[in-house]
């Protein structure tokens, strides 16, 4: 899925014609989304103006994904599209594909800069340098631009630069960790993201304060392997608990959400913190991948189906209204019908509120790509279809349990007349809300009346924010 830049504005938009313009296209995970935002704000600090990827620009940036062969193809397609946009525009490629296959990407027509993940925080500097080295006649949209100011000496480009004005956003993905020390057989990410690295607690808290000042009301903690947060910090794994406690103490932060975590990283301490804080959403995304112990072992996942279900039981004991989402992969090498049926069984027992279904894709450079007994595409399709059907059924069952029970929704968009809004409940159910005087960024208490397709229809009870 591509993500176009939105909600970012420079501090001198009136002079837009005097400044170079950039467009950014993001593929892949939530960590990439944060990285793209960080790159964007660095460029804005240097006087660049953000535009849509479909508009004329001086630079097109593609933040790539390489998690599957399909992601590789999508990344290359967007790069070629940018290369055709104009002969004078700078095409800069970054992200995981740039880390893994830099030489191949440089061969694509129009590509001028290829910057891998390890050097991503220098992309803004590299782009400014490339732009300044061009004759003014070769700059597609700008005239009279002066030299760009350097990044503040005490800042880490792309990580802690001051935030630019945010508009049209109530929820923000805040990356607190990068890299991965695991070695799942199907995954290329450790090779392109490097070892696990945690941002210091105070650095994250400082950024959260800035986000709240800019109007953000919900912060979603994200990373490549969120459960590894703090292992490289002085306080160890307790750093994550300290971080959550510090963030929930911030005035103006209405909600804190934790993104994907492995079952072995969810313990009673974390569940206790979640249960005892009104700001932490009772929602967990715990990837299952497979319900077969044989396949889980081949994947190097580090847990069994019984381990997984035990964690789910503990989570539901601590958080009775828990919204539980997951990732499941079908068609991993040598996955038999028995293995797949075990996955279906575990999914039914876990009673997920939503499931993200992925068909295994051979990724060169991974252990699984060399395994024998690759599963036929038609079988992957059949298994995927069955799980999509099950996911819809489980989602319906869970949503029905929430009807006529008060819930809180953070409004992410509101109609012009303020009578309808859309947002997510604390348990991550999408809701269409009816009321009066609604405003984006408000946390409203609702009463869900019915379920329609993939969302709840609800009336506002009151606005506690």
XYZ file of C-alpha atoms in Angstrom:
465
model
C 0.000 0.000 0.000
C 1.357 3.375 -0.947
C 1.106 6.268 1.449
C 1.085 9.801 0.126
C 2.238 12.599 2.403
C -0.558 14.554 4.042
C -1.039 16.833 7.002
C 2.418 18.412 6.737
C 2.862 22.099 6.083
C 5.916 24.304 6.020
C 6.059 27.439 8.093
C 6.135 29.800 5.088
C 3.554 28.434 2.664
C 2.963 31.892 1.200
C 6.371 31.696 -0.420
C 5.793 28.240 -1.881
C 6.751 29.356 -5.369
C 10.196 30.336 -4.126
C 10.966 26.984 -2.600
C 11.713 23.571 -4.087
C 8.966 21.007 -3.871
C 9.140 17.349 -2.925
C 6.761 14.412 -3.016
C 7.123 11.198 -1.069
C 5.585 7.778 -1.617
C 5.728 5.192 1.143
C 5.370 1.447 0.797
C 5.306 -1.143 3.546
C 5.138 -1.063 7.308
C 4.297 1.457 10.015
C 7.991 1.991 10.692
C 8.409 3.150 7.102
C 5.485 5.532 7.537
C 7.234 7.128 10.493
C 10.539 7.264 8.607
C 8.865 9.055 5.699
C 7.345 11.584 8.045
C 10.760 12.173 9.619
C 12.341 12.729 6.195
C 9.539 15.101 5.262
C 9.867 17.271 8.323
C 13.641 17.464 7.804
C 13.098 18.778 4.283
C 10.469 21.255 5.453
C 12.923 22.607 8.019
C 15.273 23.275 5.115
C 12.660 25.212 3.175
C 11.150 22.533 0.941
C 7.409 22.362 0.283
C 5.517 19.030 0.278
C 3.215 18.208 -2.631
C 1.235 15.220 -3.795
C 3.102 12.504 -5.671
C 0.949 13.327 -8.711
C 2.106 16.954 -8.827
C 5.219 18.460 -10.434
C 8.119 18.400 -7.999
C 11.845 18.990 -7.801
C 12.329 15.686 -6.008
C 10.412 12.439 -5.752
C 11.255 10.199 -2.798
C 10.231 6.550 -2.711
C 10.460 4.832 0.682
C 10.520 1.206 -0.426
C 9.564 -2.167 0.999
C 11.223 -5.494 0.218
C 9.462 -7.858 2.611
C 8.118 -9.904 -0.324
C 8.791 -10.202 -4.044
C 5.449 -8.464 -4.602
C 6.617 -5.530 -2.474
C 9.799 -5.384 -4.559
C 7.783 -5.186 -7.765
C 5.522 -2.463 -6.382
C 8.538 -0.459 -5.261
C 10.166 -0.661 -8.693
C 6.887 0.313 -10.362
C 6.618 3.492 -8.297
C 10.295 4.307 -8.912
C 9.805 4.026 -12.682
C 6.698 6.187 -12.438
C 8.733 8.877 -10.684
C 11.498 8.578 -13.263
C 9.002 9.382 -16.007
C 7.676 12.460 -14.175
C 10.335 14.780 -15.544
C 13.925 14.621 -16.668
C 14.996 17.378 -14.277
C 13.418 15.982 -11.111
C 15.631 14.199 -8.591
C 14.456 10.648 -7.918
C 15.636 9.439 -4.515
C 15.093 5.864 -3.373
C 15.361 4.801 0.249
C 13.995 2.113 2.558
C 14.466 -1.624 2.708
C 14.756 -2.306 -1.025
C 17.445 0.387 -1.210
C 19.339 -1.395 1.542
C 19.028 -4.835 -0.061
C 19.414 -4.125 -3.789
C 20.995 -0.687 -4.169
C 22.945 -1.530 -7.341
C 19.850 -2.816 -9.154
C 17.825 0.249 -8.206
C 20.546 2.598 -9.453
C 20.120 1.048 -12.895
C 16.499 2.215 -13.149
C 16.212 5.189 -15.488
C 16.008 8.518 -13.673
C 17.234 7.343 -10.279
C 19.831 9.739 -8.871
C 20.049 8.871 -5.169
C 19.836 5.472 -3.468
C 20.060 5.667 0.319
C 19.640 2.537 2.436
C 18.076 2.346 5.884
C 21.383 2.680 7.695
C 21.978 6.089 6.099
C 18.341 7.169 5.933
C 18.842 10.002 8.389
C 21.168 11.655 5.855
C 18.702 11.630 2.982
C 17.541 15.213 3.508
C 21.146 16.442 3.448
C 21.950 14.385 0.339
C 18.850 15.654 -1.429
C 19.606 19.296 -0.630
C 23.167 18.851 -1.863
C 22.020 17.249 -5.115
C 19.520 20.047 -5.672
C 22.008 22.856 -5.023
C 24.503 21.309 -7.436
C 22.014 21.629 -10.279
C 21.923 24.716 -12.512
C 18.813 26.780 -11.793
C 17.623 26.112 -15.342
C 17.377 22.419 -14.483
C 15.156 22.939 -11.450
C 11.591 22.092 -12.498
C 9.522 24.228 -10.114
C 11.704 26.727 -8.263
C 13.494 29.982 -8.895
C 15.633 32.168 -6.678
C 16.074 29.601 -3.938
C 18.854 30.343 -1.490
C 21.020 27.793 0.280
C 19.273 25.513 2.733
C 19.924 25.925 6.446
C 21.848 23.021 7.967
C 20.214 20.693 10.453
C 20.545 21.909 14.054
C 23.837 20.615 15.470
C 22.178 18.964 18.442
C 19.632 17.067 16.396
C 19.709 13.646 14.765
C 18.245 14.171 11.273
C 15.121 12.154 10.695
C 14.779 11.153 14.330
C 14.436 14.102 16.684
C 14.086 17.194 14.528
C 11.422 19.680 15.715
C 7.977 18.818 14.468
C 6.375 20.884 11.748
C 2.692 21.816 11.858
C 0.420 18.793 11.712
C -3.092 19.177 10.383
C -5.837 16.696 9.698
C -4.467 14.053 12.031
C -5.566 12.876 15.462
C -3.574 9.630 15.621
C 0.169 9.294 15.052
C 2.525 6.349 14.621
C 5.532 6.963 16.869
C 8.510 4.721 16.146
C 10.400 3.851 19.314
C 12.520 0.960 18.046
C 14.149 -0.215 14.820
C 15.842 -3.397 13.651
C 15.357 -7.021 14.650
C 17.510 -9.674 16.323
C 15.170 -12.535 15.425
C 15.745 -14.803 12.457
C 12.350 -15.956 11.212
C 12.879 -18.257 8.244
C 10.608 -16.282 5.915
C 11.777 -12.765 6.770
C 14.375 -10.515 5.150
C 13.842 -7.629 7.592
C 16.821 -8.301 9.938
C 19.121 -8.081 6.920
C 17.780 -4.709 5.778
C 16.978 -3.074 9.134
C 19.961 -4.263 11.167
C 20.095 -5.177 14.852
C 17.443 -4.031 17.303
C 17.944 -0.464 18.505
C 15.815 1.392 21.051
C 15.281 5.121 21.289
C 15.903 6.468 24.814
C 12.780 6.866 26.933
C 13.182 10.617 27.389
C 13.724 11.173 23.668
C 10.428 9.443 22.902
C 8.622 11.326 25.667
C 9.934 14.649 24.356
C 8.655 13.873 20.872
C 5.294 12.819 22.278
C 5.001 16.194 24.039
C 5.587 17.941 20.704
C 2.987 15.752 19.031
C 0.396 16.647 21.654
C 1.180 20.339 21.177
C 0.508 19.862 17.453
C -2.936 18.368 18.102
C -2.249 14.638 18.187
C -4.543 12.865 20.646
C -3.613 9.203 20.184
C -0.063 7.888 19.932
C 0.553 4.417 18.524
C 3.872 2.932 19.626
C 5.471 1.114 16.735
C 8.732 -0.509 15.731
C 10.133 -3.380 13.721
C 10.181 -5.668 16.781
C 8.421 -3.704 19.502
C 8.899 -6.420 22.116
C 12.660 -5.922 21.943
C 12.348 -2.328 23.099
C 14.730 -1.556 25.955
C 16.916 -4.640 25.743
C 19.795 -2.383 24.705
C 18.997 0.304 27.303
C 20.225 0.469 30.893
C 16.878 -0.482 32.425
C 16.467 -3.462 30.097
C 13.000 -4.690 29.231
C 11.453 -2.626 32.026
C 12.243 0.384 29.839
C 9.056 -0.305 27.906
C 6.958 -0.176 31.071
C 8.717 3.024 32.122
C 8.017 4.499 28.699
C 4.318 3.644 28.848
C 4.021 5.111 32.342
C 5.760 8.334 31.271
C 3.634 8.710 28.158
C 0.324 8.177 29.927
C 1.285 10.940 32.364
C 1.333 13.534 29.564
C -1.546 16.008 29.779
C -3.446 16.171 26.519
C -2.664 12.627 25.426
C -6.023 10.914 25.337
C -5.010 7.457 24.184
C -1.918 5.283 23.879
C -1.973 2.203 21.682
C 0.596 -0.584 21.480
C 1.160 -2.090 18.037
C 2.359 -5.582 17.113
C 4.119 -7.681 19.769
C 5.138 -11.343 19.815
C 3.371 -13.543 22.384
C 6.621 -14.236 24.253
C 7.013 -10.480 24.836
C 3.640 -10.050 26.538
C 3.913 -10.664 30.275
C 1.893 -9.981 33.417
C 3.718 -6.696 34.071
C 2.697 -5.286 30.700
C -0.872 -6.536 31.054
C -1.077 -4.988 34.519
C 0.065 -1.589 33.222
C -2.475 -1.782 30.411
C -5.283 -2.800 32.756
C -4.544 -0.047 35.267
C -4.325 2.864 32.825
C -7.417 4.489 31.395
C -5.316 5.858 28.524
C -3.835 2.582 27.255
C -6.161 0.990 24.712
C -7.272 -2.587 25.515
C -6.119 -3.763 22.105
C -3.263 -6.095 21.208
C -1.962 -7.186 17.834
C -0.231 -10.533 18.368
C 0.943 -12.288 15.186
C 0.116 -15.997 15.151
C 1.455 -16.833 11.647
C 0.548 -20.522 12.068
C -1.318 -22.741 14.506
C 0.833 -25.753 13.667
C 3.716 -26.427 16.036
C 5.612 -28.114 13.208
C 5.355 -25.041 10.986
C 6.042 -22.634 13.853
C 9.261 -24.523 14.563
C 10.275 -24.413 10.900
C 9.584 -20.671 10.912
C 11.763 -20.190 14.042
C 8.951 -18.322 15.773
C 9.951 -19.285 19.311
C 6.515 -20.319 20.609
C 3.972 -23.105 20.267
C 0.245 -22.934 19.651
C -0.326 -23.724 23.329
C 2.023 -20.890 24.322
C 0.070 -18.522 22.123
C -3.320 -19.492 23.537
C -1.982 -19.252 27.087
C -0.938 -15.637 26.465
C -4.372 -14.897 25.005
C -6.067 -16.321 28.101
C -3.886 -14.169 30.364
C -4.576 -11.079 28.266
C -8.334 -11.605 28.369
C -8.222 -12.168 32.119
C -6.481 -8.822 32.567
C -8.455 -7.049 29.831
C -11.969 -8.552 29.542
C -12.975 -6.303 26.619
C -9.745 -6.948 24.712
C -9.685 -6.329 20.988
C -7.330 -8.953 19.569
C -5.940 -8.790 16.045
C -3.330 -10.963 14.367
C -1.287 -11.870 11.289
C -1.544 -15.325 9.731
C 0.545 -16.715 6.895
C -0.733 -19.494 4.663
C 1.294 -21.684 2.342
C 4.606 -21.718 4.195
C 6.811 -24.454 2.651
C 5.546 -27.969 3.393
C 2.363 -26.708 5.089
C -0.016 -29.670 4.921
C -3.791 -29.721 5.210
C -3.322 -30.906 8.789
C -1.057 -27.940 9.526
C -3.543 -25.527 8.006
C -6.460 -27.034 9.911
C -4.469 -26.531 13.107
C -4.193 -22.843 12.217
C -7.948 -22.621 11.697
C -8.528 -24.292 15.050
C -6.239 -21.903 16.935
C -7.810 -18.893 15.215
C -11.262 -20.061 16.287
C -10.113 -20.636 19.864
C -8.393 -17.254 20.017
C -11.561 -15.577 18.691
C -9.676 -12.761 16.995
C -11.535 -9.532 16.311
C -9.657 -9.220 13.015
C -7.064 -11.219 11.066
C -4.561 -10.030 8.474
C -4.045 -12.895 6.044
C -0.875 -13.227 3.975
C 0.048 -15.798 1.352
C 3.643 -16.946 1.758
C 5.903 -15.483 -0.915
C 9.377 -16.824 -1.665
C 11.816 -14.103 -0.686
C 15.342 -14.578 -2.071
C 17.891 -14.309 0.704
C 15.742 -16.061 3.305
C 16.009 -19.600 4.632
C 12.452 -20.475 3.632
C 13.073 -19.611 -0.013
C 15.477 -22.572 -0.209
C 13.151 -25.043 1.473
C 11.736 -27.934 -0.552
C 8.020 -28.637 -0.803
C 6.936 -25.155 -1.822
C 3.131 -24.972 -1.693
C 1.229 -24.457 -4.944
C -0.303 -21.033 -5.519
C -3.812 -22.465 -5.957
C -3.624 -24.096 -2.528
C -2.469 -20.826 -0.971
C -5.452 -19.113 -2.573
C -7.891 -21.686 -1.193
C -6.478 -21.454 2.309
C -6.386 -17.672 2.194
C -10.032 -17.528 1.094
C -11.074 -19.811 3.926
C -9.319 -17.643 6.505
C -10.782 -14.441 5.075
C -14.224 -15.975 5.510
C -13.403 -17.004 9.064
C -12.021 -13.537 9.809
C -15.269 -11.899 8.700
C -17.244 -14.300 10.887
C -15.082 -13.684 13.951
C -15.168 -9.927 13.412
C -18.953 -10.026 13.224
C -19.217 -12.053 16.417
C -16.893 -9.697 18.294
C -18.629 -6.567 16.995
C -22.013 -7.935 18.067
C -20.724 -8.246 21.635
C -19.998 -4.502 21.631
C -23.509 -3.382 20.644
C -25.431 -1.313 23.212
C -22.291 -1.018 25.334
C -20.638 2.414 25.736
C -17.261 2.839 24.042
C -14.897 5.708 23.296
C -14.095 6.791 19.745
C -11.373 9.203 18.693
C -12.805 11.136 15.758
C -10.338 11.130 12.871
C -12.644 12.759 10.334
C -15.849 14.786 10.725
C -18.417 16.021 8.213
C -18.625 19.736 7.437
C -21.845 20.111 9.437
C -20.372 18.336 12.471
C -23.141 15.746 12.545
C -21.206 12.629 11.564
C -17.707 11.393 12.227
C -15.510 8.342 11.764
C -12.925 6.868 14.088
C -11.865 3.805 16.028
C -12.919 2.505 19.397
C -10.372 1.699 22.073
C -10.587 -1.959 20.991
C -9.922 -0.980 17.360
C -13.346 -1.305 15.830
C -14.148 1.244 13.141
C -17.227 3.290 13.962
C -19.440 5.773 12.132
C -20.716 8.217 14.723
C -23.869 10.371 14.722
C -24.138 13.503 16.852
C -24.013 17.305 16.795
C -21.138 19.738 17.075
C -18.550 17.033 16.465
C -14.918 18.001 15.932
C -11.918 16.124 14.618
C -9.585 14.992 17.396
C -12.325 14.726 20.022
C -12.691 11.613 22.129
C -16.414 10.944 22.341
C -18.338 8.316 24.246
C -20.667 6.417 21.949
C -23.354 3.771 22.101
C -23.053 1.331 19.171
C -26.511 0.583 17.771
C -25.804 -1.794 14.900
C -23.089 -3.331 12.775
C -22.945 -2.552 9.078
C -20.394 -4.370 6.915
C -17.012 -3.604 8.493
C -17.991 -0.915 11.003
C -20.300 0.035 13.845
C -23.100 2.595 13.600
C -23.235 4.552 16.841
C -24.766 7.565 18.584
C -22.785 9.982 20.728
C -23.600 9.839 24.435
C -21.267 12.622 25.561
C -17.885 14.182 24.891
C -15.467 13.679 27.808
C -12.570 15.510 26.143
